[in-house]
CSV table of C-alpha atoms and ligand atoms in Angstrom, one decimal:
chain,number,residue,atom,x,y,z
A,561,UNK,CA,-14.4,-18.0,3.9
A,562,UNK,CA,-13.4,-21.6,3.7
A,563,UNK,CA,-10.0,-22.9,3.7
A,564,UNK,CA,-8.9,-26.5,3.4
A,565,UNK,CA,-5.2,-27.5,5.1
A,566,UNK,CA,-3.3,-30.2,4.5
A,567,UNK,CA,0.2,-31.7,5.7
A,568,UNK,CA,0.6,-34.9,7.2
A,569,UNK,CA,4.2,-33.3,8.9
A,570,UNK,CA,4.7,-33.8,12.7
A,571,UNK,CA,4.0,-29.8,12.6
A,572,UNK,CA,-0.1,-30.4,11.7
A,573,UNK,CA,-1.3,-29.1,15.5
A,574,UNK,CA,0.7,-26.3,15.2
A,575,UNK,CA,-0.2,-25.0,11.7
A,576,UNK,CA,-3.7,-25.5,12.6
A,577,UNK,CA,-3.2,-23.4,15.3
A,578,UNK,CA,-0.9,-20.7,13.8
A,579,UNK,CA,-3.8,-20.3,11.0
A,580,UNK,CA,-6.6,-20.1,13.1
A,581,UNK,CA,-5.1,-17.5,14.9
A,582,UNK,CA,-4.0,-15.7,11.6
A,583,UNK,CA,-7.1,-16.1,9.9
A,584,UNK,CA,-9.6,-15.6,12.7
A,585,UNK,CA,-12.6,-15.2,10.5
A,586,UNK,CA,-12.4,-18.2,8.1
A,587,UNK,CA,-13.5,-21.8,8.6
A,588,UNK,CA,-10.8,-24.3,8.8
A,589,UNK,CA,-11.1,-27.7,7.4
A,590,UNK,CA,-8.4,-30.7,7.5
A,591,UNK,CA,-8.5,-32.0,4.7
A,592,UNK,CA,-9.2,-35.9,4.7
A,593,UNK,CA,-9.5,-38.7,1.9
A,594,UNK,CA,-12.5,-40.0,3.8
A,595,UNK,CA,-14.6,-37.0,4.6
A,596,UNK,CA,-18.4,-36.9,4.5
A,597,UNK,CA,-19.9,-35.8,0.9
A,598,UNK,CA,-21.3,-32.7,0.9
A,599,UNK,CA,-18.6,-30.3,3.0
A,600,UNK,CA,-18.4,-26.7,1.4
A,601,UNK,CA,-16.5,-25.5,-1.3
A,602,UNK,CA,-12.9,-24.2,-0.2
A,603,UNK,CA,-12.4,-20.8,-1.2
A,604,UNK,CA,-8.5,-21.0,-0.6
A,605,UNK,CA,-6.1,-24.4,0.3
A,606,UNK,CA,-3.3,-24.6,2.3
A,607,UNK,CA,-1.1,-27.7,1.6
A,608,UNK,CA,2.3,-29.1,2.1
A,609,UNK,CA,2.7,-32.6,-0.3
A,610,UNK,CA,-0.7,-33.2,-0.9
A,611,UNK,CA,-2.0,-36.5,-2.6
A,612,UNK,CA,-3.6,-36.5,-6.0
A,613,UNK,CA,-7.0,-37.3,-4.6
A,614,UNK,CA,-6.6,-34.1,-2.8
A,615,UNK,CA,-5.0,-31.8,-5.9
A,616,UNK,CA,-8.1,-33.0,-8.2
A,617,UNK,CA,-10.2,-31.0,-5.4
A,618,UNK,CA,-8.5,-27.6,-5.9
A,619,UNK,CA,-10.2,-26.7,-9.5
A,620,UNK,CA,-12.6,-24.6,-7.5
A,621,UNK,CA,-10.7,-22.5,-5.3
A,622,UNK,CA,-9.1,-18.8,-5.6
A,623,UNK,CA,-5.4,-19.9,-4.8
A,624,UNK,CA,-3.6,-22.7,-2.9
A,625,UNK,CA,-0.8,-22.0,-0.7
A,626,UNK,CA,2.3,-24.3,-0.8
A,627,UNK,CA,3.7,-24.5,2.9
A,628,UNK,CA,7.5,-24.2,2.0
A,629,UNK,CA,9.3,-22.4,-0.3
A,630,UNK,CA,9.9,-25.6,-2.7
A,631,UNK,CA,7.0,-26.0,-4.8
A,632,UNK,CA,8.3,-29.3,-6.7
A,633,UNK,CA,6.0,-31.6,-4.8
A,634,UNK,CA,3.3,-30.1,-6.8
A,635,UNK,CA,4.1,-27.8,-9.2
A,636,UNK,CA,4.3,-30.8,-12.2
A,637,UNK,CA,1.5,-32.9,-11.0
A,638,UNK,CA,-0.4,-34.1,-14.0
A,639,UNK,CA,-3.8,-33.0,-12.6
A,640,UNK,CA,-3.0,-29.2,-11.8
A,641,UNK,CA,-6.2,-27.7,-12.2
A,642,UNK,CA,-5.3,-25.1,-15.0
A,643,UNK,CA,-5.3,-21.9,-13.9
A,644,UNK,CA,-5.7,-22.3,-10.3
A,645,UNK,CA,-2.8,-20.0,-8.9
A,646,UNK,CA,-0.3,-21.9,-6.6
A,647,UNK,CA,1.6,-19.6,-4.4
A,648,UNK,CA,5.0,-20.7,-2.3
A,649,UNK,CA,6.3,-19.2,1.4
A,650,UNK,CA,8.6,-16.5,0.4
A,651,UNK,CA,11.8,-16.2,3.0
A,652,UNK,CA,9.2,-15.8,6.1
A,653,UNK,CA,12.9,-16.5,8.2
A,654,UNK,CA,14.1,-19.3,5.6
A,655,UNK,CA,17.0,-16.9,4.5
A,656,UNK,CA,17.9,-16.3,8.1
A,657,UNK,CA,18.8,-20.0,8.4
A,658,UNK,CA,20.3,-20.5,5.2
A,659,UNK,CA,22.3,-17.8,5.7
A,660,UNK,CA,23.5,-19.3,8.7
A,661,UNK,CA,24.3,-22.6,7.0
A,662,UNK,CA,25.6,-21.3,4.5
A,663,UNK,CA,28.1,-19.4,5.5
A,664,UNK,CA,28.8,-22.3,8.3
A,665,UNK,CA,30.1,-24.0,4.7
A,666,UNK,CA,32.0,-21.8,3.3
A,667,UNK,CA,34.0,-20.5,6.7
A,668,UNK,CA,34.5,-24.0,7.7
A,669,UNK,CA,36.0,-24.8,4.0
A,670,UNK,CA,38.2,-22.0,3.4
A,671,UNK,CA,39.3,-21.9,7.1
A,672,UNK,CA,39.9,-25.4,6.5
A,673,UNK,CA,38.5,-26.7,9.5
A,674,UNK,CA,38.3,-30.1,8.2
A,675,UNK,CA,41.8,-30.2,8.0
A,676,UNK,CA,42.5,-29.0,11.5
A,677,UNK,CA,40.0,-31.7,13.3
A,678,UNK,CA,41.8,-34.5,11.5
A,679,UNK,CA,45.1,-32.8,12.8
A,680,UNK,CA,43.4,-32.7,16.0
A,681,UNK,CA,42.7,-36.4,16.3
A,682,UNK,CA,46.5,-36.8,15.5
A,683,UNK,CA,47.7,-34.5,18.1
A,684,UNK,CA,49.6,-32.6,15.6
A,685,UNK,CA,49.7,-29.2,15.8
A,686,UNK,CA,50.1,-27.6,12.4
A,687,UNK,CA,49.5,-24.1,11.4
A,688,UNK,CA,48.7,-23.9,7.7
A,689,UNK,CA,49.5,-21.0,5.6
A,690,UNK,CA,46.2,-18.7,5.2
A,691,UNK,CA,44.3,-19.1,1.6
A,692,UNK,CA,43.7,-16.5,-0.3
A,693,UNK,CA,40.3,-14.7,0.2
A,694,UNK,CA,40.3,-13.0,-3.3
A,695,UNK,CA,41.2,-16.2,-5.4
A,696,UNK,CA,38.5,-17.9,-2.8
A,697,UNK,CA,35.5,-17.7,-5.2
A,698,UNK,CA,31.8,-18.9,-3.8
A,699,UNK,CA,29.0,-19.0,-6.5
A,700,UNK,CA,25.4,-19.1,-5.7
A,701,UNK,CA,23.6,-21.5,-8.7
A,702,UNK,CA,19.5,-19.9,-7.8
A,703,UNK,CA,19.5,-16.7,-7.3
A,704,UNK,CA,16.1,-16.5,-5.9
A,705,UNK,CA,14.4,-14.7,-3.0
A,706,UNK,CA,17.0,-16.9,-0.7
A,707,UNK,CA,19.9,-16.8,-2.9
A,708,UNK,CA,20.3,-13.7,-3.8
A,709,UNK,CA,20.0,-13.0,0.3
A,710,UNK,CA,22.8,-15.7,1.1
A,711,UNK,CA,25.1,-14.2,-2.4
A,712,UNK,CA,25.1,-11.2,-0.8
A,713,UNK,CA,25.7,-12.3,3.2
A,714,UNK,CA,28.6,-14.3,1.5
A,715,UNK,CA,30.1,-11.0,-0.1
A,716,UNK,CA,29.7,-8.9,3.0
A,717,UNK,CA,32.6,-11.5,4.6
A,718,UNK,CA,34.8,-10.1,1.4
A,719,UNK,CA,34.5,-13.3,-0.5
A,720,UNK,CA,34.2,-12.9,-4.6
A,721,UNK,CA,30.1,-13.9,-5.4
A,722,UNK,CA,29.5,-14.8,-8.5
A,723,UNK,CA,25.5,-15.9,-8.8
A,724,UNK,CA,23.8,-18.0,-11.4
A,725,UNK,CA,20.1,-18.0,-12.7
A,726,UNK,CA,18.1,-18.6,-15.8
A,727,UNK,CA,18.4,-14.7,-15.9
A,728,UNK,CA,21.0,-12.4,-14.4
A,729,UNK,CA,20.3,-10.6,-12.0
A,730,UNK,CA,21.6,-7.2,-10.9
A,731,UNK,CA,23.0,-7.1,-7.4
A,732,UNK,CA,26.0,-4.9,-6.7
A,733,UNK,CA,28.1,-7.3,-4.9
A,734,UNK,CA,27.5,-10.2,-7.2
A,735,UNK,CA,28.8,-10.7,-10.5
A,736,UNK,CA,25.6,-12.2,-12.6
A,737,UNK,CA,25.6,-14.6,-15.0
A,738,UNK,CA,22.9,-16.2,-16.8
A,739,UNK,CA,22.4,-20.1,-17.6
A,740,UNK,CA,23.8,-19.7,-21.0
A,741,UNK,CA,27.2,-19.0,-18.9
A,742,UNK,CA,27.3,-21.4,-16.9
A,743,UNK,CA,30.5,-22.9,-17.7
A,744,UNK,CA,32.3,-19.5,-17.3
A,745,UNK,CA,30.3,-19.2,-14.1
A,746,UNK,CA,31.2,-22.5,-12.6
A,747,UNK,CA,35.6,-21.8,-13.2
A,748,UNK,CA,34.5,-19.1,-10.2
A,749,UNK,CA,33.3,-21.2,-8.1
A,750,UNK,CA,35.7,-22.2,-5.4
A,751,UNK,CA,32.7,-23.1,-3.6
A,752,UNK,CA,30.0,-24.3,-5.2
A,753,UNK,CA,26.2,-23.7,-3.5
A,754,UNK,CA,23.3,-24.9,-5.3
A,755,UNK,CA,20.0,-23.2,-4.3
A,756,UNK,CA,18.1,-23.9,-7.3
A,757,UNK,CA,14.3,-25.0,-7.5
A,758,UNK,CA,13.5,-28.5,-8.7
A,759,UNK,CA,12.1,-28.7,-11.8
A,760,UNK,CA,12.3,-30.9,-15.2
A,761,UNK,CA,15.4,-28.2,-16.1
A,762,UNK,CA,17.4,-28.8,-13.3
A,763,UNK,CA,16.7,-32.4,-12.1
A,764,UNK,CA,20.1,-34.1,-12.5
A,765,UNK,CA,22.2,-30.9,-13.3
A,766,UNK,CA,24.9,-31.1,-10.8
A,767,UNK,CA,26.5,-34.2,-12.8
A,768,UNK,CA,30.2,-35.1,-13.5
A,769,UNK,CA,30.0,-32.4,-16.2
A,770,UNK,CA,29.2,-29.7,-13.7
A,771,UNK,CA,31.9,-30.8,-11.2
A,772,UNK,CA,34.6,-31.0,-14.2
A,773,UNK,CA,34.1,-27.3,-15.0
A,774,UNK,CA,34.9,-26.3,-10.9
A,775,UNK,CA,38.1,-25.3,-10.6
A,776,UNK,CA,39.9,-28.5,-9.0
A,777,UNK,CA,39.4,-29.4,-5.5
A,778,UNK,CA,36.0,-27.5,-5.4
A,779,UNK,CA,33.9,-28.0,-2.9
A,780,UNK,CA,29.5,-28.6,-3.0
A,781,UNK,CA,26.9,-27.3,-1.1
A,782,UNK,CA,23.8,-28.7,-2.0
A,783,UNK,CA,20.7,-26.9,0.3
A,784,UNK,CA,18.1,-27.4,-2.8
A,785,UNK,CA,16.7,-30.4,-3.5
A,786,UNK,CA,18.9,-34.4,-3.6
A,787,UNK,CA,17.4,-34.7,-7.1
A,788,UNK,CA,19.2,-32.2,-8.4
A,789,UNK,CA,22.5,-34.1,-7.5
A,790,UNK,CA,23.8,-36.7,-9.1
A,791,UNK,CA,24.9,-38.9,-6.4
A,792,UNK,CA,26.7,-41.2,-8.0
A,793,UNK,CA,28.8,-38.0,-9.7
A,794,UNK,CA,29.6,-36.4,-7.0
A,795,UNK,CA,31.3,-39.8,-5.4
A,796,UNK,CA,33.7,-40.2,-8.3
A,797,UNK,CA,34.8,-36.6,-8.0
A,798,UNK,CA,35.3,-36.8,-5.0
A,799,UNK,CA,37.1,-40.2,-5.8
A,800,UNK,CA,39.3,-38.5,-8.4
A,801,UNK,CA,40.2,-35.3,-6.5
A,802,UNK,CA,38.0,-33.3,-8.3
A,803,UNK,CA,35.9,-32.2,-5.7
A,804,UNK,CA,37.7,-32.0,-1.8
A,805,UNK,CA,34.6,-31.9,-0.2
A,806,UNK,CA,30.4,-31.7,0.0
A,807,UNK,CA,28.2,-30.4,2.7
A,808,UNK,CA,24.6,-31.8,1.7
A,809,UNK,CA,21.3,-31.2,3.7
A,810,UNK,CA,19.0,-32.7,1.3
A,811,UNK,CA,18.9,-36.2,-0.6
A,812,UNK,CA,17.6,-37.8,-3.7
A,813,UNK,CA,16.1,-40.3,-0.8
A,814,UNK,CA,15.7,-39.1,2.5
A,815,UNK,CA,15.5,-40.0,5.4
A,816,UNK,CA,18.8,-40.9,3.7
A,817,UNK,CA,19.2,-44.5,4.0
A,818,UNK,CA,21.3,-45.9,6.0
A,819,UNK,CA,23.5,-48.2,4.0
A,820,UNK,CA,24.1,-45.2,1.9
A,821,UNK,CA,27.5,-44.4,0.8
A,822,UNK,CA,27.5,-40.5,1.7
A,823,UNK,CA,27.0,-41.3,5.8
A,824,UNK,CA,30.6,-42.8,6.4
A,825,UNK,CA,32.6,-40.6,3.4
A,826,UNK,CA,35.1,-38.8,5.0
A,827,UNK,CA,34.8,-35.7,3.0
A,828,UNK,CA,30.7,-35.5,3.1
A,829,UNK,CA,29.1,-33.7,6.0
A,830,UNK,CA,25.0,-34.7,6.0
A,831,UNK,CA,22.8,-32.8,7.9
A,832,UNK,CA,18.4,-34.0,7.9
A,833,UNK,CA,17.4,-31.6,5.5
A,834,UNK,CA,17.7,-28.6,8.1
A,835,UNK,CA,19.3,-26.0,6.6
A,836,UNK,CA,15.7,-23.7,6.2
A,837,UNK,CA,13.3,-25.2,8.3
A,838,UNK,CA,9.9,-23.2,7.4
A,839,UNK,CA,8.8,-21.2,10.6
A,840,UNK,CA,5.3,-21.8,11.0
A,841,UNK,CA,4.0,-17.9,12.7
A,842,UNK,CA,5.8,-16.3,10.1
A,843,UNK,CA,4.3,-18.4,6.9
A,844,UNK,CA,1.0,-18.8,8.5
A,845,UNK,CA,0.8,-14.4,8.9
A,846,UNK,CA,2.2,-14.1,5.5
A,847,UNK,CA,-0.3,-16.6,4.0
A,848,UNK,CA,-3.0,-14.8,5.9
A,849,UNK,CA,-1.6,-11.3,4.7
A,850,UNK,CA,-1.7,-12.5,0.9
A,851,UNK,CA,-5.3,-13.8,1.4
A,852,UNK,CA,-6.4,-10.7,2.2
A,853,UNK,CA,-4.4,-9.2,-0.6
A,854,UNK,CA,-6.5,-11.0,-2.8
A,855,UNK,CA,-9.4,-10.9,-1.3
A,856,UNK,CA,-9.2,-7.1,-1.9
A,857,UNK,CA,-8.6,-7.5,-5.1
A,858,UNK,CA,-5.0,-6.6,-4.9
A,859,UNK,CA,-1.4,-8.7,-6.7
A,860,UNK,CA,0.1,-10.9,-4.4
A,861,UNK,CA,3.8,-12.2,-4.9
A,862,UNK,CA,5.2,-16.0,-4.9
A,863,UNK,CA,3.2,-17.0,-7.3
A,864,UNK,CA,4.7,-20.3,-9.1
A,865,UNK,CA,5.1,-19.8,-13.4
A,866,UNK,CA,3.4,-22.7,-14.4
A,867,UNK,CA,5.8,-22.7,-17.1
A,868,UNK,CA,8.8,-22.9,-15.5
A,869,UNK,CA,7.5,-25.0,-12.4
A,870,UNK,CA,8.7,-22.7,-9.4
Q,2028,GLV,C1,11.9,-26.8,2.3
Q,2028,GLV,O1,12.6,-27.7,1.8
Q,2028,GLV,C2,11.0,-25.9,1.6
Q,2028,GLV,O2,10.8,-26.1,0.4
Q,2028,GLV,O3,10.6,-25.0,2.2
């Protein structure tokens, strides 16, 4: 079997490896621009942000594997060979760490911690009365494979979950509501955390309209994608009281540059678009395991809806 990899990320060696070792029996190639004519069809490809030179060489093969969970970096390339499934890392540890973040956000915020460290640097010592937990909504906007994992880690601390998604999904400790309810969804939303993919319907959604329907003094958790954000939105809410606060791990730009407004705003914590790093072991085996699904003639899950570009 021949597979073709490609990911120019500081992580290449080590994907290399973890596949080789996951798919002992198949023949490896790295993709390059430059390679010698004549190299074998690839049965299966194995990408992270490939170039178009590269996507206008999958029309041949069985599946391509996406090396994250996002799928934005290809899903609405123009030259998609039709038909061609493309499949994306489910959780493979991602919703360990997002859980983790996560929940960093929305203890830190309603244990106001922010408020306590600028207390700190005035030597002021200041109990503040405790907020109440029921009245402290937190609303998950994608209720995916890692949302509706961090929703429900969220509810287990005895917060009220509401979750978002273009359909509502059942969960016991999360109240559902579909995107025609948005609006009613957002007044719950104490705590706002956007885990939505990136597609043509969401690019630009969280915009001054979004953060006018959060109950006052909200506060944004963006772990999705920066596009999704309206940066320039979220700075006059902020601005206006709106919004107290935003924790944002990814960026419409990133790196983020440096003369960028977010780095030195006091109520914006940035972290290098960390939140779910994508465990290499893990996706390689569970890349490997869905080859072999296939290969066997047997349904594999993850795969993208061309439609709906995630
Ligand atoms: C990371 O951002 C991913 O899409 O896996």
């Amino acid at each position: 079997m021949n597979v073709l990899f490609y990911t120019a990320s500081a992580e290449h060696a080590q994907w290399m490896a973890a596949l080789r070792q996951a798919l002992p029996g198949a023949a490896l190639r790295d993709w390059s621009a430059n390679a010698a004519a004549g190299q074998p069809a690839a049965d299966y490809a194995i990408v992270w942000r490939p170039p178009p030179e590269l996507i206008r060489e999958l029309a041949g093969v069985r599946a391509v594997f996406n090396l994250g969970a996002g799928v934005d970096a290809i899903a609405g390339a123009p030259s998609w060979p039709q038909g061609v499934p493309l499949i994306r890392v489910e959780d493979a540890g991602m919703a360990e760490q997002m859980i983790e973040y996560v929940t960093y956000a929305v203890l830190r915020c309603f244990r106001e911690i922010a408020r306590y460290e600028v207390l700190q640097r005035e030597r002021s010592w200041l109990p503040l009365a405790r907020l109440d937990k029921r009245a402290f909504g937190v609303g998950v906007l994608g209720m995916g494979v890692l949302g509706s994992k961090v929703a429900a880690a969220i509810a287990a601390f005895g917060f009220p979950v509401s979750g978002c998604s273009r359909q509502a999904k059942s969960l016991t400790e999360v109240r559902s509501y579909s995107a025609k309810d948005l609006l009613t969804f957002l007044a719950t939303c104490r705590v706002l955390v956007c885990m939505l993919p990136l597609t043509p319907a969401t690019r630009g959604l969280l915009d001054r309209r979004v953060f006018s329907a959060l109950p006052r003094g909200a506060y944004v958790v963006n772990v999705a994608r920066g596009d999704i954000l309206v940066e320039q939105d979220l700075l006059d809410a902020l601005g206006n009281g709106g919004l107290s606060g935003a924790m944002l791990d990814v960026f419409a730009e990133e790196p983020l540059p440096v003369t960028h407004p977010f780095w030195r705003h006091p109520a914006i914590t940035i972290t290098p678009h960390i939140s779910a790093v994508t465990q290499v072991g893990a996706s390689a085996a569970q890349i490997a395991d869905k080859i072999r699904r296939i290969e066997s003639g047997l349904a594999v899950s993850g795969v993208v809806d061309a439609a709906q570009a995630y």
